[in-house]
Short mmCIF file of C-alpha atoms and ligand atoms in Angstrom, two decimals:
data_model
loop_
_atom_site.label_atom_id
_atom_site.label_comp_id
_atom_site.label_asym_id
_atom_site.label_seq_id
_atom_site.Cartn_x
_atom_site.Cartn_y
_atom_site.Cartn_z
CA UNK G 1467 30.82 135.33 61.98
CA UNK G 1468 32.92 137.20 59.46
CA UNK G 1469 33.46 139.97 61.99
CA UNK G 1470 34.59 137.35 64.51
CA UNK G 1471 37.22 135.91 62.16
CA UNK G 1472 38.43 139.36 61.27
CA UNK G 1473 38.81 140.08 64.94
CA UNK G 1474 40.79 136.86 65.55
CA UNK G 1475 43.00 137.74 62.59
CA UNK G 1476 43.58 141.23 63.95
CA UNK G 1477 44.38 139.94 67.44
CA UNK G 1478 46.86 137.42 66.01
CA UNK G 1479 48.54 140.21 64.09
CA UNK G 1480 48.81 142.34 67.21
CA UNK G 1481 50.18 139.51 69.33
CA UNK G 1482 52.77 138.66 66.63
CA UNK G 1483 54.10 142.16 66.52
CA UNK G 1484 54.20 142.46 70.31
CA UNK G 1485 57.82 143.18 71.24
CA UNK G 1486 59.67 140.54 73.29
CA UNK G 1487 61.29 143.13 75.59
CA UNK G 1488 59.20 145.79 77.30
CA UNK G 1489 61.62 146.82 80.05
CA UNK G 1490 65.11 148.32 79.86
CA UNK G 1491 67.93 146.24 81.39
CA UNK G 1492 71.15 146.88 83.24
CA UNK G 1493 73.97 144.57 82.21
CA UNK G 1494 77.43 143.93 83.69
CA UNK G 1495 79.66 147.01 83.71
CA UNK G 1496 76.65 149.29 84.54
CA UNK G 1497 75.60 149.07 80.91
CA UNK G 1498 72.05 150.50 80.52
CA UNK G 1499 70.28 148.84 77.61
CA UNK G 1500 66.95 150.04 76.19
CA UNK G 1501 64.18 147.50 75.52
CA UNK G 1502 64.05 148.93 71.98
CA UNK G 1503 67.72 148.00 71.43
CA UNK G 1504 67.08 144.42 72.58
CA UNK G 1505 64.09 144.11 70.24
CA UNK G 1506 66.20 145.39 67.34
CA UNK G 1507 68.96 142.97 68.35
CA UNK G 1508 66.50 140.08 68.31
CA UNK G 1509 65.51 140.90 64.71
CA UNK G 1510 69.15 141.01 63.58
CA UNK G 1511 69.90 137.81 65.48
CA UNK G 1512 67.00 135.97 63.82
CA UNK G 1513 68.08 137.14 60.39
CA UNK G 1514 71.85 136.59 60.59
CA UNK G 1515 72.91 134.53 63.59
CA UNK G 1516 70.11 132.05 64.31
CA UNK G 1517 70.97 129.55 61.53
CA UNK G 1518 74.13 128.67 63.45
CA UNK G 1519 73.62 129.87 67.03
CA UNK G 1520 70.05 128.50 67.21
CA UNK G 1521 66.57 129.74 68.15
CA UNK G 1522 67.40 129.29 71.85
CA UNK G 1523 70.96 130.58 71.51
CA UNK G 1524 72.28 127.12 72.39
CA UNK G 1525 74.51 126.82 69.32
CA UNK G 1526 72.26 124.16 67.78
CA UNK G 1527 70.94 126.06 64.75
CA UNK G 1528 70.05 124.02 61.65
CA UNK G 1529 73.25 125.10 59.89
CA UNK G 1530 75.45 123.99 62.81
CA UNK G 1531 75.24 120.27 62.00
CA UNK G 1532 78.58 118.68 61.31
CA UNK G 1533 80.57 121.83 61.98
CA UNK G 1534 84.06 120.93 63.19
CA UNK G 1535 84.09 123.96 65.49
CA UNK G 1536 80.54 124.21 66.89
CA UNK G 1537 78.89 127.66 67.12
CA UNK G 1538 79.00 129.17 70.61
CA UNK G 1539 76.22 128.14 73.01
CA UNK G 1540 75.25 131.59 74.37
CA UNK G 1541 73.19 130.11 77.23
CA UNK G 1542 76.44 129.11 79.01
CA UNK G 1543 77.53 132.73 79.45
CA UNK G 1544 81.18 131.81 78.82
CA UNK G 1545 83.27 133.17 75.97
CA UNK G 1546 86.61 132.20 74.49
CA UNK G 1547 88.00 135.35 72.93
CA UNK G 1548 87.50 138.27 75.29
CA UNK G 1549 90.50 140.55 75.77
CA UNK G 1550 90.22 139.91 79.51
CA UNK G 1551 91.74 137.20 81.68
CA UNK G 1552 90.09 133.87 80.83
CA UNK G 1553 86.84 133.43 82.79
CA UNK G 1554 86.11 137.16 83.24
CA UNK G 1555 83.31 138.87 81.30
CA UNK G 1556 84.37 140.42 77.98
CA UNK G 1557 83.75 144.06 77.01
CA UNK G 1558 81.39 145.05 74.19
CA UNK G 1559 84.49 146.19 72.26
CA UNK G 1560 85.73 142.57 72.36
CA UNK G 1561 82.46 141.35 70.80
CA UNK G 1562 82.66 144.16 68.22
CA UNK G 1563 86.16 142.97 67.27
CA UNK G 1564 84.87 139.40 66.79
CA UNK G 1565 82.01 140.62 64.57
CA UNK G 1566 84.41 142.85 62.58
CA UNK G 1567 87.15 140.27 62.06
CA UNK G 1568 85.38 136.90 62.44
CA UNK G 1569 87.15 133.94 63.99
CA UNK G 1570 89.71 132.75 61.44
CA UNK G 1571 89.41 129.14 60.35
CA UNK G 1572 85.83 128.75 61.67
CA UNK G 1573 82.33 129.31 60.26
CA UNK G 1574 82.15 132.55 62.25
CA UNK G 1575 82.80 135.10 59.49
CA UNK G 1576 83.20 138.88 59.69
CA UNK G 1577 79.85 140.76 59.60
CA UNK G 1578 79.22 143.88 57.60
CA UNK G 1579 76.67 145.50 59.92
CA UNK G 1580 76.28 149.11 61.05
CA UNK G 1581 77.66 149.91 64.50
CA UNK G 1582 74.20 150.31 66.02
CA UNK G 1583 73.15 146.95 64.56
CA UNK G 1584 76.28 145.33 66.01
CA UNK G 1585 75.61 146.92 69.38
CA UNK G 1586 71.97 145.73 69.36
CA UNK G 1587 72.78 142.12 68.51
CA UNK G 1588 75.63 142.04 71.07
CA UNK G 1589 73.23 143.22 73.81
CA UNK G 1590 70.63 140.70 72.62
CA UNK G 1591 72.93 137.65 72.79
CA UNK G 1592 73.55 138.48 76.46
CA UNK G 1593 69.84 137.86 77.13
CA UNK G 1594 70.47 134.13 76.55
CA UNK G 1595 72.57 134.19 79.75
CA UNK G 1596 70.69 136.66 82.00
CA UNK G 1597 72.11 135.15 85.19
CA UNK G 1598 75.60 136.02 83.98
CA UNK G 1599 74.88 139.49 82.61
CA UNK G 1600 71.94 141.11 84.39
CA UNK G 1601 72.63 143.39 87.36
CA UNK G 1602 74.45 146.66 87.97
CA UNK G 1603 76.75 144.92 90.46
CA UNK G 1604 78.27 142.62 87.82
CA UNK G 1605 81.81 143.49 86.74
CA UNK G 1606 83.63 143.14 83.44
CA UNK G 1607 87.21 141.86 83.33
CA UNK G 1608 90.24 144.21 83.26
CA UNK G 1609 91.13 144.99 79.65
CA UNK G 1610 94.43 143.55 78.48
CA UNK G 1611 96.31 145.89 76.16
CA UNK G 1612 99.34 145.20 73.99
CA UNK G 1613 101.61 147.92 75.36
CA UNK G 1614 105.35 148.45 75.96
CA UNK G 1615 106.72 145.89 73.54
CA UNK G 1616 110.34 145.56 74.77
CA UNK G 1617 111.55 144.12 71.42
CA UNK G 1618 110.03 145.66 68.28
CA UNK G 1619 111.15 144.78 64.75
CA UNK G 1620 114.70 146.01 65.56
CA UNK G 1621 115.17 143.08 67.94
CA UNK G 1622 113.13 140.47 66.10
CA UNK G 1623 115.84 137.81 66.16
CA UNK G 1624 116.41 138.18 69.92
CA UNK G 1625 112.65 138.08 70.58
CA UNK G 1626 112.18 134.86 68.60
CA UNK G 1627 115.19 133.17 70.24
CA UNK G 1628 113.92 134.07 73.72
CA UNK G 1629 110.35 133.08 72.79
CA UNK G 1630 111.54 129.64 71.70
CA UNK G 1631 113.05 129.11 75.18
CA UNK G 1632 109.96 130.46 76.95
CA UNK G 1633 107.72 128.23 74.83
CA UNK G 1634 109.63 125.00 75.42
CA UNK G 1635 111.24 125.41 78.84
CA UNK G 1636 109.77 128.21 80.99
CA UNK G 1637 106.08 127.69 80.09
CA UNK G 1638 106.24 124.25 78.42
CA UNK G 1639 103.52 125.10 75.95
CA UNK G 1640 104.17 121.68 74.36
CA UNK G 1641 102.41 120.02 77.31
CA UNK G 1642 99.25 120.75 75.24
CA UNK G 1643 100.47 122.14 71.91
CA UNK G 1644 103.33 120.42 70.06
CA UNK G 1645 107.07 121.10 70.33
CA UNK G 1646 109.18 122.60 67.53
CA UNK G 1647 112.76 121.81 68.63
CA UNK G 1648 114.92 118.66 68.45
CA UNK G 1649 116.33 116.79 71.44
CA UNK G 1650 119.75 118.48 71.29
CA UNK G 1651 118.30 122.00 71.21
CA UNK G 1652 115.75 121.18 73.91
CA UNK G 1653 118.47 119.75 76.14
CA UNK G 1654 120.73 122.78 75.58
CA UNK G 1655 117.88 125.19 76.44
CA UNK G 1656 116.94 123.20 79.58
CA UNK G 1657 120.57 123.20 80.65
CA UNK G 1658 120.84 126.96 80.15
CA UNK G 1659 117.59 127.89 81.95
CA UNK G 1660 117.17 125.11 84.55
CA UNK G 1661 120.63 123.52 84.66
CA UNK G 1662 119.09 120.21 83.60
CA UNK G 1663 120.01 118.25 80.52
CA UNK G 1664 117.41 116.07 78.83
CA UNK G 1665 118.28 112.64 77.38
CA UNK G 1666 114.90 111.56 76.07
CA UNK G 1667 111.75 113.16 74.73
CA UNK G 1668 108.19 112.25 75.78
CA UNK G 1669 106.34 110.15 73.20
CA UNK G 1670 103.86 112.92 72.58
CA UNK G 1671 106.45 115.75 72.41
CA UNK G 1672 105.54 116.44 68.77
CA UNK G 1673 101.81 115.65 69.05
CA UNK G 1674 98.95 118.01 69.80
CA UNK G 1675 97.06 116.88 72.88
CA UNK G 1676 93.24 117.33 72.69
CA UNK G 1677 91.83 119.04 75.79
CA UNK G 1678 88.50 118.91 77.65
CA UNK G 1679 86.53 122.17 77.73
CA UNK G 1680 83.52 123.71 79.46
CA UNK G 1681 81.64 123.65 76.13
CA UNK G 1682 81.12 119.88 76.28
CA UNK G 1683 83.49 119.24 73.38
CA UNK G 1684 87.21 118.62 73.07
CA UNK G 1685 89.30 121.54 71.86
CA UNK G 1686 92.45 121.41 69.78
CA UNK G 1687 95.59 123.23 70.97
CA UNK G 1688 96.67 124.38 67.51
CA UNK G 1689 99.87 123.38 65.75
CA UNK G 1690 100.80 126.94 64.80
CA UNK G 1691 102.46 125.83 61.55
CA UNK G 1692 99.35 123.91 60.46
CA UNK G 1693 96.09 125.02 62.18
CA UNK G 1694 94.60 128.49 61.96
CA UNK G 1695 94.81 130.70 65.05
CA UNK G 1696 91.29 132.07 65.48
CA UNK G 1697 91.58 135.38 67.22
CA UNK G 1698 95.08 136.62 66.36
CA UNK G 1699 97.13 137.44 63.29
CA UNK G 1700 99.63 140.05 64.53
CA UNK G 1701 102.20 139.86 67.33
CA UNK G 1702 100.11 142.41 69.30
CA UNK G 1703 96.97 140.26 68.97
CA UNK G 1704 98.97 137.20 70.04
CA UNK G 1705 100.27 139.11 73.09
CA UNK G 1706 96.66 139.82 74.13
CA UNK G 1707 95.47 136.25 73.47
CA UNK G 1708 98.38 134.53 75.22
CA UNK G 1709 98.07 136.93 78.21
CA UNK G 1710 94.29 136.36 78.40
CA UNK G 1711 94.02 132.65 77.58
CA UNK G 1712 90.96 131.16 75.89
CA UNK G 1713 87.87 131.24 78.16
CA UNK G 1714 86.24 127.92 79.07
CA UNK G 1715 89.17 125.92 77.63
CA UNK G 1716 92.43 124.50 78.98
CA UNK G 1717 94.40 127.42 77.44
CA UNK G 1718 95.38 129.43 80.55
CA UNK G 1719 95.86 133.19 80.79
CA UNK G 1720 99.65 133.45 80.97
CA UNK G 1721 99.55 136.95 82.45
CA UNK G 1722 99.26 135.30 85.84
CA UNK G 1723 102.30 133.01 85.45
CA UNK G 1724 105.04 134.53 83.30
CA UNK G 1725 106.33 138.10 82.82
CA UNK G 1726 105.06 140.48 80.13
CA UNK G 1727 108.49 140.39 78.50
CA UNK G 1728 108.27 136.59 78.27
CA UNK G 1729 104.76 136.85 76.77
CA UNK G 1730 106.01 139.35 74.16
CA UNK G 1731 108.91 137.00 73.30
CA UNK G 1732 106.67 133.94 72.97
CA UNK G 1733 104.24 136.01 70.83
CA UNK G 1734 107.05 136.80 68.37
CA UNK G 1735 108.03 133.13 68.38
CA UNK G 1736 104.46 131.86 67.77
CA UNK G 1737 104.08 134.44 64.97
CA UNK G 1738 107.27 133.06 63.33
CA UNK G 1739 105.71 129.56 63.46
CA UNK G 1740 102.41 130.86 62.01
CA UNK G 1741 104.36 132.41 59.13
CA UNK G 1742 105.47 128.89 58.09
CA UNK G 1743 101.86 127.79 57.52
CA UNK G 1744 101.10 126.96 53.87
CA UNK G 1745 104.71 127.55 52.78
CA UNK G 1746 107.14 125.02 51.28
CA UNK G 1747 109.53 125.88 54.14
CA UNK G 1748 107.20 124.19 56.63
CA UNK G 1749 107.92 120.64 55.43
CA UNK G 1750 111.67 121.17 55.70
CA UNK G 1751 111.31 122.76 59.15
CA UNK G 1752 109.26 119.83 60.49
CA UNK G 1753 111.54 117.22 58.84
CA UNK G 1754 114.63 118.64 60.50
CA UNK G 1755 113.18 118.15 63.99
CA UNK G 1756 113.49 114.39 63.83
C1 HEC Q 352 77.80 130.10 59.77
C2 HEC Q 352 77.65 129.95 61.21
C3 HEC Q 352 77.65 131.18 62.10
C4 HEC Q 352 76.86 132.31 61.99
C5 HEC Q 352 75.81 132.62 60.94
C6 HEC Q 352 77.20 133.14 63.12
N1 HEC Q 352 78.17 132.53 63.90
FE1 HEC Q 352 78.94 133.26 65.64
N2 HEC Q 352 80.10 131.60 65.82
C7 HEC Q 352 80.11 130.55 64.93
C8 HEC Q 352 81.09 129.56 65.38
C9 HEC Q 352 81.42 128.25 64.67
C10 HEC Q 352 81.64 130.05 66.57
C11 HEC Q 352 82.67 129.37 67.47
C12 HEC Q 352 84.09 129.67 67.14
C13 HEC Q 352 85.05 129.06 68.13
O1 HEC Q 352 84.68 128.44 69.11
O2 HEC Q 352 86.23 129.25 67.89
C14 HEC Q 352 80.98 131.34 66.82
C15 HEC Q 352 81.25 132.13 67.92
C16 HEC Q 352 80.61 133.32 68.20
C17 HEC Q 352 80.86 134.12 69.38
C18 HEC Q 352 81.73 133.72 70.53
C19 HEC Q 352 82.96 134.49 70.73
C20 HEC Q 352 83.69 134.07 71.99
O3 HEC Q 352 84.52 134.86 72.45
O4 HEC Q 352 83.46 132.99 72.54
C21 HEC Q 352 80.05 135.23 69.28
C22 HEC Q 352 79.92 136.37 70.27
C23 HEC Q 352 79.31 135.12 68.04
N3 HEC Q 352 79.69 133.94 67.39
C24 HEC Q 352 78.37 136.02 67.61
C25 HEC Q 352 77.64 135.89 66.43
C26 HEC Q 352 76.66 136.86 66.00
C27 HEC Q 352 76.25 138.10 66.76
C28 HEC Q 352 76.18 136.41 64.79
C29 HEC Q 352 75.19 137.09 63.88
C30 HEC Q 352 75.49 138.46 63.48
C31 HEC Q 352 76.87 135.15 64.49
N4 HEC Q 352 77.74 134.87 65.51
C32 HEC Q 352 76.65 134.37 63.38
C33 HEC Q 352 79.35 130.41 63.80
C34 HEC Q 352 78.45 131.33 63.31
C1 HEC Q 353 96.87 123.15 79.41
C2 HEC Q 353 96.92 123.15 77.98
C3 HEC Q 353 97.56 124.34 77.27
C4 HEC Q 353 98.78 124.93 77.52
C5 HEC Q 353 99.81 124.57 78.57
C6 HEC Q 353 98.92 125.97 76.53
N1 HEC Q 353 97.81 126.01 75.73
FE1 HEC Q 353 97.52 127.32 74.17
N2 HEC Q 353 95.72 126.44 73.81
C7 HEC Q 353 95.20 125.35 74.46
C8 HEC Q 353 93.93 125.00 73.87
C9 HEC Q 353 93.03 123.86 74.30
C10 HEC Q 353 93.69 125.93 72.83
C11 HEC Q 353 92.49 125.98 71.89
C12 HEC Q 353 91.32 126.74 72.49
C13 HEC Q 353 90.17 126.85 71.50
O1 HEC Q 353 90.28 127.68 70.60
O2 HEC Q 353 89.21 126.15 71.65
C14 HEC Q 353 94.85 126.82 72.82
C15 HEC Q 353 94.98 127.88 71.95
C16 HEC Q 353 96.10 128.69 71.85
C17 HEC Q 353 96.27 129.75 70.89
C18 HEC Q 353 95.28 130.15 69.81
C19 HEC Q 353 94.19 131.11 70.26
C20 HEC Q 353 93.28 131.45 69.11
O3 HEC Q 353 92.93 132.64 68.98
O4 HEC Q 353 92.90 130.56 68.33
C21 HEC Q 353 97.50 130.31 71.11
C22 HEC Q 353 98.13 131.46 70.35
C23 HEC Q 353 98.09 129.58 72.20
N3 HEC Q 353 97.21 128.61 72.64
C24 HEC Q 353 99.37 129.81 72.69
C25 HEC Q 353 99.92 129.14 73.77
C26 HEC Q 353 101.23 129.43 74.30
C27 HEC Q 353 102.20 130.44 73.73
C28 HEC Q 353 101.42 128.61 75.38
C29 HEC Q 353 102.57 128.57 76.32
C30 HEC Q 353 102.98 129.87 76.87
C31 HEC Q 353 100.21 127.79 75.49
N4 HEC Q 353 99.35 128.13 74.50
C32 HEC Q 353 100.03 126.81 76.43
C33 HEC Q 353 95.77 124.70 75.54
C34 HEC Q 353 96.97 125.03 76.12
#
């Protein structure tokens, strides 16, 4: 009898330590991943990521309750902050950047892991969305790079002035985000760019308009002087984000609609708004709009 129990104990031990992955995989972008890497990634995931992203990768971990910005559901296979046009598959380097820098203003903090640990956990989270990732024929999106800035610090004033026009007239970012100009300035800009004067502002001109998303929750187009921008701090990072859009949300990739020069300009302008956050100057700036 004793021998029998010992045997059961031994078998349980063996089955517990049996690795989840026995075969290597090929992921999008002809990325060959060893079974060993995925098993390592699973261990790291269980230790560090599972409390929020959940046992099943569905974003419903025990620590996720009540979070204003819910952890990503990895089973959907869609991602917000790739440096690729919204909807395309991000590169591993994009995931690395998110692990290194975190997503500002959310519970997703920067992680101090070794590069091989980061790589392993990144490969592992793809296994929650095999249909999206598995297969040598699957392609990653074209990488968007912040290159050929036509302004630079020497032309900061000109960049911000142009960006303000792009934001409010050319792209009408305030159709989701809020506006930051008064009626007179808006009318003058519309006259200059479209030969149209404006006599009245929409009721929600200064409001942020919540948007539906593919994640099953509403997303907030940030007020740049008040909310935290998650994936960008510098003008270059803003250029990439505004070009790419935010995957699975209403925030479109502007690369397809306006010129690179206009995106650079609006990046400088948004950065100037972000610089007002948490300063006494913000209150005065907002007051003067009315
Ligand atoms: C304390 C909670 C928490 C922990 C722990 C956590 N995350 Fe997150 N994670 C989040 C939240 C919240 C978001 C969503 C942010 C958003 O939508 O802006 C997120 C988003 C992500 C994204 C999505 C990025 C995109 O472009 O859509 C990835 C990838 C990610 N986390 C990976 C990880 C990995 C890997 C770990 C473990 C090393 C981890 N997270 C641990 C809360 C957490
Ligand atoms: C159709 C609605 C819509 C329009 C138009 C729009 N946005 Fe957005 N934008 C959003 C939403 C929604 C988010 C929040 C996505 C999220 O993080 O969940 C967002 C987020 C952002 C972010 C923050 C990204 C981050 O890393 O947190 C920036 C910067 C931004 N938008 C800039 C712009 C600019 C500049 C324009 C105009 C050129 C613009 N948006 C037009 C809906 C829109």
